[in-house]
Short mmCIF file of C-alpha atoms in Angstrom, two decimals:
data_model
loop_
_atom_site.label_atom_id
_atom_site.label_comp_id
_atom_site.label_asym_id
_atom_site.label_seq_id
_atom_site.Cartn_x
_atom_site.Cartn_y
_atom_site.Cartn_z
CA MET F 1 89.66 45.18 55.94
CA THR F 2 90.35 43.66 52.66
CA LYS F 3 90.75 40.14 52.33
CA THR F 4 90.84 37.59 49.17
CA ALA F 5 89.06 34.01 48.73
CA ASP F 6 88.74 31.37 45.92
CA ALA F 7 85.01 31.32 46.43
CA VAL F 8 82.41 33.19 48.44
CA VAL F 9 78.95 31.50 49.44
CA ILE F 10 76.15 33.79 50.37
CA GLY F 11 73.84 32.18 52.64
CA GLY F 12 74.19 30.32 55.84
CA GLY F 13 71.28 27.72 55.11
CA ILE F 14 71.44 24.43 53.83
CA VAL F 15 72.21 24.94 50.41
CA GLY F 16 74.69 27.70 51.23
CA CYS F 17 76.33 25.20 53.69
CA ALA F 18 76.58 22.01 51.62
CA THR F 19 78.00 24.12 48.45
CA ALA F 20 80.73 25.27 50.63
CA TYR F 21 81.52 22.30 52.16
CA ASN F 22 81.62 20.73 48.41
CA LEU F 23 83.85 23.19 47.19
CA ALA F 24 86.20 22.77 49.58
CA LYS F 25 86.07 19.05 49.14
CA LEU F 26 86.66 19.42 45.65
CA GLY F 27 89.74 20.95 46.54
CA CYS F 28 88.80 24.96 46.44
CA LYS F 29 90.80 26.35 48.89
CA LYS F 30 89.89 29.25 50.20
CA VAL F 31 86.26 29.41 50.94
CA VAL F 32 84.22 32.07 52.66
CA LEU F 33 80.63 31.56 53.71
CA VAL F 34 78.82 34.73 54.77
CA GLU F 35 75.55 35.06 56.40
CA GLU F 36 73.28 37.89 57.55
CA LYS F 37 72.41 36.33 60.90
CA TYR F 38 72.80 32.75 62.03
CA LEU F 39 72.93 29.24 60.12
CA THR F 40 69.55 28.55 59.51
CA SER F 41 68.27 31.83 60.34
CA GLY F 42 66.25 31.89 56.35
CA ALA F 43 64.05 29.34 54.93
CA THR F 44 66.20 26.46 56.04
CA GLY F 45 65.24 26.85 59.87
CA ARG F 46 61.60 27.47 59.05
CA CYS F 47 60.59 24.90 57.07
CA GLY F 48 58.58 21.47 57.88
CA ALA F 49 61.82 19.12 57.88
CA GLY F 50 60.16 16.77 55.25
CA VAL F 51 62.06 15.54 52.43
CA ARG F 52 59.95 13.52 49.63
CA MET F 53 61.00 12.03 46.25
CA GLN F 54 57.16 12.30 45.04
CA TRP F 55 57.09 15.21 42.76
CA GLY F 56 55.28 15.88 39.75
CA THR F 57 57.93 17.05 37.11
CA GLU F 58 61.48 15.54 35.90
CA PRO F 59 63.95 18.09 37.29
CA ASN F 60 62.33 18.11 41.23
CA CYS F 61 61.94 13.92 41.21
CA ILE F 62 65.82 13.65 40.14
CA LEU F 63 67.24 16.16 43.06
CA ALA F 64 64.71 14.95 45.29
CA ARG F 65 65.68 11.47 44.74
CA ASP F 66 69.25 11.60 44.92
CA SER F 67 69.43 13.78 47.40
CA ILE F 68 67.42 11.30 49.90
CA LYS F 69 69.95 8.62 48.84
CA MET F 70 72.49 10.83 49.76
CA LEU F 71 70.90 11.63 53.60
CA GLU F 72 70.81 8.05 54.11
CA ASN F 73 74.37 7.93 54.64
CA LEU F 74 74.95 11.50 55.85
CA GLU F 75 76.26 11.34 59.13
CA GLU F 76 79.14 9.23 57.96
CA GLU F 77 80.31 11.10 54.99
CA LEU F 78 80.45 14.51 57.04
CA GLU F 79 81.44 12.11 60.30
CA TYR F 80 78.64 14.29 62.31
CA PRO F 81 79.30 13.30 65.94
CA GLY F 82 75.39 13.95 66.40
CA SER F 83 72.00 12.48 64.39
CA ILE F 84 70.53 14.48 61.48
CA GLU F 85 67.03 12.54 62.97
CA PHE F 86 66.40 11.21 59.32
CA LYS F 87 63.69 8.45 59.38
CA GLN F 88 62.10 7.17 56.38
CA SER F 89 58.55 6.59 57.59
CA GLY F 90 57.14 7.82 54.19
CA TYR F 91 54.36 10.42 52.68
CA LEU F 92 50.94 10.07 52.41
CA LEU F 93 49.75 12.08 49.41
CA LEU F 94 45.87 12.19 49.64
CA ALA F 95 43.50 12.82 46.23
CA TYR F 96 40.24 14.33 47.06
CA THR F 97 39.31 14.85 43.43
CA GLU F 98 38.73 12.93 40.56
CA LYS F 99 41.16 15.73 38.94
CA MET F 100 43.73 15.05 41.97
CA VAL F 101 43.44 11.21 41.31
CA GLU F 102 44.48 11.75 37.43
CA GLN F 103 46.92 14.11 38.14
CA PHE F 104 48.79 11.84 40.93
CA HIS F 105 48.70 8.64 38.41
CA MET F 106 50.23 11.00 36.13
CA ASN F 107 53.01 11.55 38.69
CA ILE F 108 53.39 7.96 39.51
CA GLY F 109 54.01 7.43 36.00
CA LEU F 110 56.72 9.99 36.13
CA GLN F 111 57.94 8.90 39.33
CA HIS F 112 58.37 5.08 38.56
CA ARG F 113 60.40 6.22 34.81
CA LEU F 114 62.61 7.92 37.76
CA GLY F 115 62.88 4.96 39.89
CA ILE F 116 60.87 6.40 42.27
CA PRO F 117 59.36 3.53 44.76
CA SER F 118 55.74 5.62 45.06
CA CYS F 119 52.44 3.51 44.83
CA TRP F 120 48.30 4.28 44.47
CA VAL F 121 46.42 3.16 47.75
CA THR F 122 42.81 2.72 48.06
CA PRO F 123 41.12 4.91 51.38
CA GLU F 124 41.24 1.11 53.06
CA GLU F 125 44.82 0.62 52.58
CA VAL F 126 45.07 4.09 53.52
CA LYS F 127 43.93 3.03 56.83
CA GLU F 128 46.10 0.79 57.02
CA ILE F 129 49.05 3.35 56.99
CA VAL F 130 47.48 5.55 59.16
CA PRO F 131 44.64 4.43 61.04
CA HIS F 132 43.98 7.71 63.08
CA LEU F 133 43.19 9.15 59.28
CA ASN F 134 39.58 10.30 58.52
CA THR F 135 38.69 8.77 55.05
CA GLN F 136 35.76 10.52 54.81
CA GLY F 137 35.89 12.15 51.04
CA LEU F 138 38.80 10.73 50.33
CA HIS F 139 39.40 8.96 46.69
CA GLY F 140 42.82 7.41 47.61
CA ALA F 141 46.30 8.60 48.05
CA THR F 142 49.89 8.36 46.92
CA TYR F 143 52.48 6.74 48.88
CA CYS F 144 56.08 6.51 49.15
CA PRO F 145 57.61 4.41 52.02
CA LYS F 146 61.13 5.91 51.01
CA ASP F 147 60.08 9.82 51.84
CA GLY F 148 60.17 11.07 55.41
CA HIS F 149 61.68 13.78 57.89
CA CYS F 150 65.12 15.25 58.41
CA ASN F 151 66.23 17.77 61.06
CA PRO F 152 67.33 21.14 59.35
CA PHE F 153 69.32 22.46 62.15
CA LYS F 154 71.37 19.07 62.38
CA THR F 155 71.68 18.55 58.92
CA THR F 156 73.23 22.27 58.27
CA ASP F 157 75.45 21.98 61.31
CA ALA F 158 76.55 18.80 60.10
CA TYR F 159 77.35 20.50 57.08
CA ALA F 160 78.81 23.72 58.56
CA GLN F 161 80.95 21.32 60.59
CA ALA F 162 82.49 19.04 58.09
CA ALA F 163 83.10 22.75 56.01
CA LYS F 164 84.78 24.04 59.00
CA ARG F 165 87.15 21.16 59.12
CA LEU F 166 87.96 21.52 55.46
CA GLY F 167 89.35 25.09 56.10
CA VAL F 168 86.15 27.26 55.19
CA GLU F 169 85.65 30.26 57.25
CA ILE F 170 81.83 30.99 58.03
CA LEU F 171 81.15 34.72 59.14
CA THR F 172 78.00 35.44 60.54
CA TYR F 173 75.74 38.26 61.32
CA THR F 174 77.79 39.60 58.05
CA LYS F 175 75.64 41.46 55.78
CA VAL F 176 76.44 41.75 51.80
CA THR F 177 76.75 45.28 51.26
CA ASP F 178 77.48 45.43 47.42
CA LEU F 179 78.95 42.84 44.81
CA PRO F 180 81.90 44.73 42.78
CA ARG F 181 82.36 43.68 39.36
CA ASN F 182 85.34 44.55 36.70
CA SER F 183 83.68 45.25 33.61
CA ASP F 184 81.24 42.56 33.92
CA LYS F 185 83.16 39.96 35.82
CA ILE F 186 82.39 39.84 39.56
CA LYS F 187 85.49 41.11 41.13
CA GLY F 188 84.16 40.54 45.27
CA ILE F 189 81.71 41.06 47.81
CA GLU F 190 81.12 44.08 50.46
CA THR F 191 79.98 43.10 53.29
CA THR F 192 79.70 44.92 57.12
CA ALA F 193 82.43 43.15 58.19
CA GLY F 194 84.96 44.53 54.95
CA ILE F 195 85.90 43.47 51.62
CA ILE F 196 86.32 39.91 50.29
CA GLU F 197 88.02 39.85 46.63
CA THR F 198 87.28 36.41 45.12
CA PRO F 199 86.21 35.67 41.18
CA LEU F 200 83.52 33.27 42.27
CA VAL F 201 80.44 34.25 44.04
CA ILE F 202 77.37 32.17 44.61
CA ALA F 203 74.03 33.17 46.26
CA CYS F 204 71.96 31.13 48.08
CA ALA F 205 69.82 33.66 50.13
CA GLY F 206 66.61 32.31 49.63
CA ALA F 207 63.77 35.12 48.56
CA TYR F 208 66.84 37.57 49.62
CA THR F 209 68.63 36.15 46.13
CA ARG F 210 66.79 38.48 44.05
CA GLN F 211 68.11 41.52 45.81
CA LEU F 212 71.65 40.36 45.78
CA ALA F 213 71.08 39.67 42.15
CA ARG F 214 70.00 43.04 41.24
CA LEU F 215 73.46 44.48 42.94
CA VAL F 216 74.80 42.93 39.67
CA GLY F 217 71.96 44.17 37.43
CA VAL F 218 70.24 41.16 36.92
CA ASP F 219 66.51 40.72 37.71
CA LEU F 220 65.65 37.09 38.99
CA PRO F 221 62.00 36.38 39.18
CA ILE F 222 61.95 34.94 42.87
CA TYR F 223 59.54 36.51 45.42
CA PRO F 224 58.88 36.03 48.97
CA GLU F 225 55.72 34.24 50.40
CA ARG F 226 54.91 34.05 53.54
CA HIS F 227 53.99 30.35 55.19
CA GLN F 228 53.33 29.61 58.75
CA ILE F 229 53.79 26.36 60.88
CA LEU F 230 52.87 24.98 64.13
CA VAL F 231 54.40 22.44 66.47
CA THR F 232 52.75 20.77 69.17
CA GLU F 233 53.60 19.34 72.65
CA PRO F 234 55.54 15.79 71.78
CA VAL F 235 53.13 12.69 72.24
CA GLU F 236 52.99 8.99 71.98
CA PRO F 237 53.72 7.70 68.11
CA LEU F 238 50.52 7.89 66.75
CA LEU F 239 51.45 8.97 63.08
CA GLY F 240 54.08 7.20 61.09
CA PRO F 241 53.97 9.23 57.26
CA MET F 242 53.80 12.66 56.92
CA VAL F 243 50.07 13.11 55.38
CA MET F 244 49.56 15.74 53.25
CA SER F 245 46.58 17.31 51.21
CA PHE F 246 46.70 19.36 48.19
CA TYR F 247 43.08 20.03 48.35
CA HIS F 248 43.37 21.49 51.79
CA GLY F 249 46.34 23.07 51.39
CA THR F 250 47.76 21.15 54.72
CA TYR F 251 50.26 18.55 55.82
CA CYS F 252 51.04 17.07 58.96
CA GLN F 253 53.95 14.71 60.31
CA GLN F 254 55.13 13.72 63.92
CA VAL F 255 58.83 14.29 64.26
CA PRO F 256 60.86 11.59 66.03
CA HIS F 257 61.08 13.93 69.24
CA GLY F 258 57.34 13.42 69.50
CA GLY F 259 55.73 16.63 68.33
CA PHE F 260 53.54 17.22 65.23
CA LEU F 261 54.48 19.61 62.67
CA MET F 262 51.50 21.11 60.16
CA GLY F 263 51.57 24.09 58.08
CA LEU F 264 49.06 25.39 55.93
CA GLY F 265 49.41 27.51 52.50
CA ASP F 266 47.41 30.24 51.55
CA PRO F 267 46.66 30.73 48.25
CA HIS F 268 45.84 34.42 48.82
CA GLU F 269 49.19 35.69 50.93
CA VAL F 270 50.69 38.79 49.49
CA LYS F 271 54.28 38.06 48.02
CA ASP F 272 56.12 40.14 50.53
CA PHE F 273 59.03 39.86 53.07
CA ASN F 274 55.80 39.81 55.98
CA GLU F 275 56.74 37.24 58.48
CA ASP F 276 54.47 38.13 61.22
CA SER F 277 52.17 34.86 62.81
CA THR F 278 48.49 34.91 63.02
CA TRP F 279 45.36 34.01 64.81
CA GLN F 280 43.82 32.93 61.70
CA PHE F 281 46.18 30.14 61.03
CA LEU F 282 46.15 28.47 63.95
CA HIS F 283 42.00 28.48 63.67
CA GLU F 284 42.36 27.36 60.22
CA THR F 285 45.21 24.94 60.53
CA ALA F 286 43.52 23.38 63.90
CA ALA F 287 39.62 23.15 61.66
CA LYS F 288 41.49 21.54 58.84
CA ILE F 289 44.11 19.01 60.64
CA THR F 290 41.23 17.96 63.29
CA PHE F 291 38.97 16.91 60.47
CA MET F 292 41.62 14.54 58.90
CA LEU F 293 43.11 13.04 62.41
CA PRO F 294 40.51 13.65 65.17
CA VAL F 295 43.12 12.02 67.57
CA LEU F 296 44.61 15.26 67.63
CA LYS F 297 42.06 17.45 69.01
CA GLU F 298 43.75 16.67 72.32
CA VAL F 299 47.12 17.44 71.61
CA ARG F 300 48.41 21.18 72.56
CA VAL F 301 50.05 23.53 70.26
CA VAL F 302 53.12 24.72 72.31
CA ARG F 303 54.49 27.28 69.35
CA GLN F 304 53.87 28.92 65.80
CA TRP F 305 56.05 30.60 63.59
CA SER F 306 56.59 31.79 59.69
CA GLY F 307 58.94 31.69 57.28
CA LEU F 308 59.48 32.69 53.82
CA TYR F 309 59.33 30.51 50.30
CA ASP F 310 61.64 31.88 47.37
CA LEU F 311 58.99 31.35 45.04
CA THR F 312 59.67 31.36 41.07
CA PRO F 313 56.69 31.20 38.31
CA ASP F 314 57.09 27.55 37.80
CA LYS F 315 57.90 26.98 41.39
CA THR F 316 61.05 25.01 40.31
CA GLN F 317 64.44 26.39 41.42
CA ILE F 318 66.61 28.30 39.47
CA LEU F 319 70.24 27.00 39.36
CA GLY F 320 73.63 27.73 37.74
CA ALA F 321 75.72 30.18 36.46
CA ILE F 322 74.08 33.94 35.57
CA PRO F 323 75.81 34.22 31.74
CA GLU F 324 75.54 38.08 32.01
CA VAL F 325 77.78 38.19 35.09
CA PRO F 326 80.82 35.76 34.57
CA GLY F 327 81.77 34.26 38.39
CA PHE F 328 77.99 35.16 39.48
CA PHE F 329 75.84 31.38 40.56
CA VAL F 330 72.71 31.03 41.62
CA ALA F 331 71.05 28.20 43.67
CA ALA F 332 67.70 29.83 44.87
CA GLY F 333 64.07 29.89 44.31
CA PHE F 334 63.43 26.63 45.62
CA SER F 335 59.66 27.03 46.26
CA GLY F 336 59.62 25.63 49.60
CA HIS F 337 61.48 22.54 49.09
CA GLY F 338 64.94 23.53 49.09
CA PHE F 339 65.65 21.49 52.55
CA MET F 340 65.38 18.51 50.75
CA MET F 341 66.94 19.14 47.74
CA ALA F 342 70.28 20.22 49.09
CA PRO F 343 72.37 17.23 49.35
CA VAL F 344 72.51 16.79 45.66
CA VAL F 345 72.47 20.92 45.11
CA GLY F 346 75.33 21.35 46.97
CA LYS F 347 77.33 18.78 45.04
CA LEU F 348 76.14 20.12 41.45
CA MET F 349 76.76 23.73 42.24
CA ALA F 350 80.42 23.42 43.70
CA GLU F 351 80.87 21.13 40.34
CA VAL F 352 79.34 24.46 38.03
CA MET F 353 81.71 26.87 39.76
CA LEU F 354 84.81 25.14 39.65
CA GLY F 355 84.13 24.37 35.96
CA LEU F 356 84.08 20.63 36.30
CA GLU F 357 81.44 18.10 34.50
CA PRO F 358 78.52 18.07 37.01
CA GLN F 359 76.78 14.97 37.96
CA TYR F 360 74.38 15.26 35.84
CA PRO F 361 73.65 18.28 33.37
CA ILE F 362 71.91 21.90 34.84
CA GLU F 363 70.76 23.46 31.62
CA MET F 364 67.12 22.58 32.87
CA TYR F 365 67.32 24.54 35.95
CA GLY F 366 68.90 27.39 34.25
CA VAL F 367 67.12 30.78 34.82
CA LYS F 368 67.10 31.42 30.71
CA ARG F 369 63.91 29.17 30.99
CA PHE F 370 61.83 31.73 32.16
CA ALA F 371 62.63 33.91 28.87
CA GLU F 372 62.24 30.79 26.70
CA GLY F 373 58.88 29.79 27.92
CA SER F 374 60.05 26.23 29.13
CA LEU F 375 58.72 26.02 32.06
CA TYR F 376 58.62 23.15 34.42
CA VAL F 377 55.50 23.99 36.42
CA GLU F 378 55.61 22.02 39.81
CA PRO F 379 51.82 21.08 40.83
CA SER F 380 52.65 19.14 43.72
CA VAL F 381 53.42 21.89 46.03
CA VAL F 382 51.35 23.00 49.26
CA MET U 1 88.50 16.44 93.51
CA ALA U 2 86.58 19.93 93.68
CA GLY U 3 87.02 19.40 89.82
CA LYS U 4 85.04 16.25 90.00
CA GLU U 5 82.46 17.50 92.15
CA TYR U 6 81.71 20.15 89.76
CA ALA U 7 81.36 17.97 86.92
CA LYS U 8 79.06 15.63 88.95
CA GLU U 9 77.16 18.83 89.59
CA GLU U 10 76.87 20.09 86.29
CA GLU U 11 75.67 16.41 85.24
CA PHE U 12 72.82 16.88 87.58
CA THR U 13 71.88 20.46 86.99
CA ILE U 14 68.87 20.62 84.88
CA ILE U 15 68.87 23.83 82.55
CA CYS U 16 65.72 23.29 80.75
CA ARG U 17 63.14 20.94 82.42
CA CYS U 18 61.18 20.98 79.31
CA GLU U 19 63.59 19.21 77.00
CA ASP U 20 65.69 17.58 79.33
CA VAL U 21 69.23 19.77 78.77
CA ILE U 22 71.66 19.76 81.38
CA LEU U 23 74.48 22.39 81.94
CA GLU U 24 77.36 19.87 81.05
CA GLU U 25 75.58 20.25 77.44
CA ILE U 26 75.11 23.94 77.45
CA HIS U 27 78.87 23.82 78.51
CA SER U 28 79.97 21.38 75.80
CA PHE U 29 78.31 23.35 72.62
CA ILE U 30 79.62 27.21 74.33
CA SER U 31 82.84 25.58 74.68
CA ARG U 32 82.68 24.62 70.69
CA GLY U 33 82.29 29.02 70.20
CA ILE U 34 78.24 28.28 70.24
CA THR U 35 77.35 31.15 72.35
CA ASP U 36 74.43 32.63 70.35
CA MET U 37 70.81 31.52 71.73
CA GLU U 38 69.36 31.45 68.91
CA GLN U 39 71.88 28.68 67.75
CA LEU U 40 71.95 26.49 71.50
CA LYS U 41 68.22 26.54 70.83
CA ARG U 42 68.02 25.26 67.48
CA LEU U 43 70.81 22.67 68.33
CA LEU U 44 69.93 21.80 71.41
CA ARG U 45 65.98 22.45 71.83
CA VAL U 46 66.75 24.17 74.57
CA GLY U 47 63.18 26.76 75.12
CA MET U 48 61.37 24.81 72.58
CA GLY U 49 59.13 22.69 75.00
CA PRO U 50 55.92 23.48 76.55
CA CYS U 51 57.22 26.48 78.58
CA GLN U 52 58.88 27.90 75.69
CA GLY U 53 62.05 29.33 77.17
CA ARG U 54 60.41 30.79 79.82
CA THR U 55 62.30 28.81 82.64
CA CYS U 56 65.52 28.53 80.93
CA SER U 57 65.75 31.34 78.91
CA ALA U 58 67.43 33.62 81.77
CA LEU U 59 69.26 30.53 83.02
CA LEU U 60 70.75 30.35 79.74
CA ALA U 61 71.44 33.78 79.19
CA GLY U 62 73.44 33.53 82.95
CA GLU U 63 75.48 30.99 81.72
CA ILE U 64 76.57 32.44 78.23
CA ALA U 65 77.62 35.81 80.40
CA ARG U 66 79.50 33.64 82.90
CA THR U 67 81.54 31.51 80.31
CA THR U 68 82.21 34.29 77.79
CA GLY U 69 83.11 37.30 80.22
CA LYS U 70 79.76 38.91 78.75
CA TYR U 71 77.52 41.42 80.56
CA VAL U 72 74.45 39.67 80.61
CA GLY U 73 71.71 42.62 79.60
CA ASP U 74 74.05 41.87 76.14
CA ILE U 75 73.01 38.48 75.63
CA LYS U 76 70.31 38.63 72.92
CA PHE U 77 67.34 36.00 73.54
CA THR U 78 65.61 34.16 70.76
CA THR U 79 62.85 35.32 69.60
CA PHE U 80 59.36 34.69 71.88
CA ARG U 81 56.61 33.00 69.69
CA PRO U 82 52.94 32.67 70.27
CA LEU U 83 51.30 31.03 71.48
CA ALA U 84 51.98 32.60 74.94
CA ALA U 85 50.58 29.04 76.46
CA PRO U 86 49.87 25.69 75.17
CA ILE U 87 46.30 25.04 73.73
CA LYS U 88 44.55 22.10 72.64
CA LEU U 89 44.10 21.73 68.99
CA GLY U 90 40.34 20.91 69.11
CA ILE U 91 39.53 24.32 71.23
CA LEU U 92 41.77 26.17 68.65
CA ALA U 93 39.49 24.32 65.72
CA ARG U 94 36.06 25.90 67.14
CA GLY U 95 37.54 29.31 66.66
CA GLU U 96 35.25 32.07 68.29
CA SER U 97 32.90 29.85 69.04
CA HIS U 98 32.66 28.82 72.67
CA ASP U 99 30.57 26.35 74.50
#
């Protein structure tokens, strides 16, 4: 079965759904989104659900700042009948070494230039914000009250429902098998549910984006890397902000539902598609988190899972057209922070695909930065 | 009258006791076309509580089968993830060392 579309989005995570919605909103008549499994089955649905403006590079600060601004009114914009569970209870980034103190002050300088309301807090002030925190060895922290939490499943559902109302067709359990071209130009997609002819294709498939780009002879520097998370039973409110320590490689937040979500980055993780859960992760995370927040010793873990970061060499996303293949676009390589940047990214990508002037120039996110060596190395990643 | 009684029964029938999900909510999502257990879990939290779906998964599968007319054996369950039972963080933190 062959059908035609004005644009096709590959990937049913937050970035794909936001892009499809914005394409339709900007007047693109026939938009089709294809997803290999179910919506949010990739990185979006496995993420830590945090949203923060406190980044260390200009590209990340801008995308996160403006996306969080959009999250404030997203339920109204998308006319979502449910709640996306957005709460701004802050992020506390802990500094345990002199070098971190120095880096964090540089980050604050950048953030202030970009209008992000972050500040330096002393260990005493940290205690006021999170009374349960063990401040042993702590030099201080940075705090931004506008950072917080949002539910990835609900936010993606909000975009998907709004997109459907605008006529977007969403095909789940549909795998892309080829990306046919006419000379260099993209001609359509071949899937397990048939062929769709289209002049515009965007790949928003996380770590799988590299395999999709290979179908058109392009090699993108995007690597899968497993990250594990656990969640506890819901308990009474104990912790306001997300507490994050790059020194321990951990983060922990109590979500509105009452459970604590926490994760641990492993620097020795092999870059492959392994998504198994390990006993080691439970033990190491529990040891580090109960050191920082001893009150959590009595809280029970109910589930653990893992997901894949789509990492790039500078831990900054690749956005924009792929010049070698007219009609082919990419929004991937988010390196663990795609969810919180999706509202703006979806808008930018739709604008670029339709040949409109984007809200701001997106050249700095382009893939050619790797060949030119003009990288944006993000220091603030767990 | 019978219809009204059924609606009432739906309101009082709890499918997922950990997360307080009632039959009425399940039916409203199924009627929106969401019949995938993975999607229902993520949008309704059914099966995400302390029992991790050990009570509600079979009930949910039965309800999906009944509403969609599919054979219950063809309803795909969600991935069962560790842990098998809730364990305190303080116990996990001690790792292999026992009291």
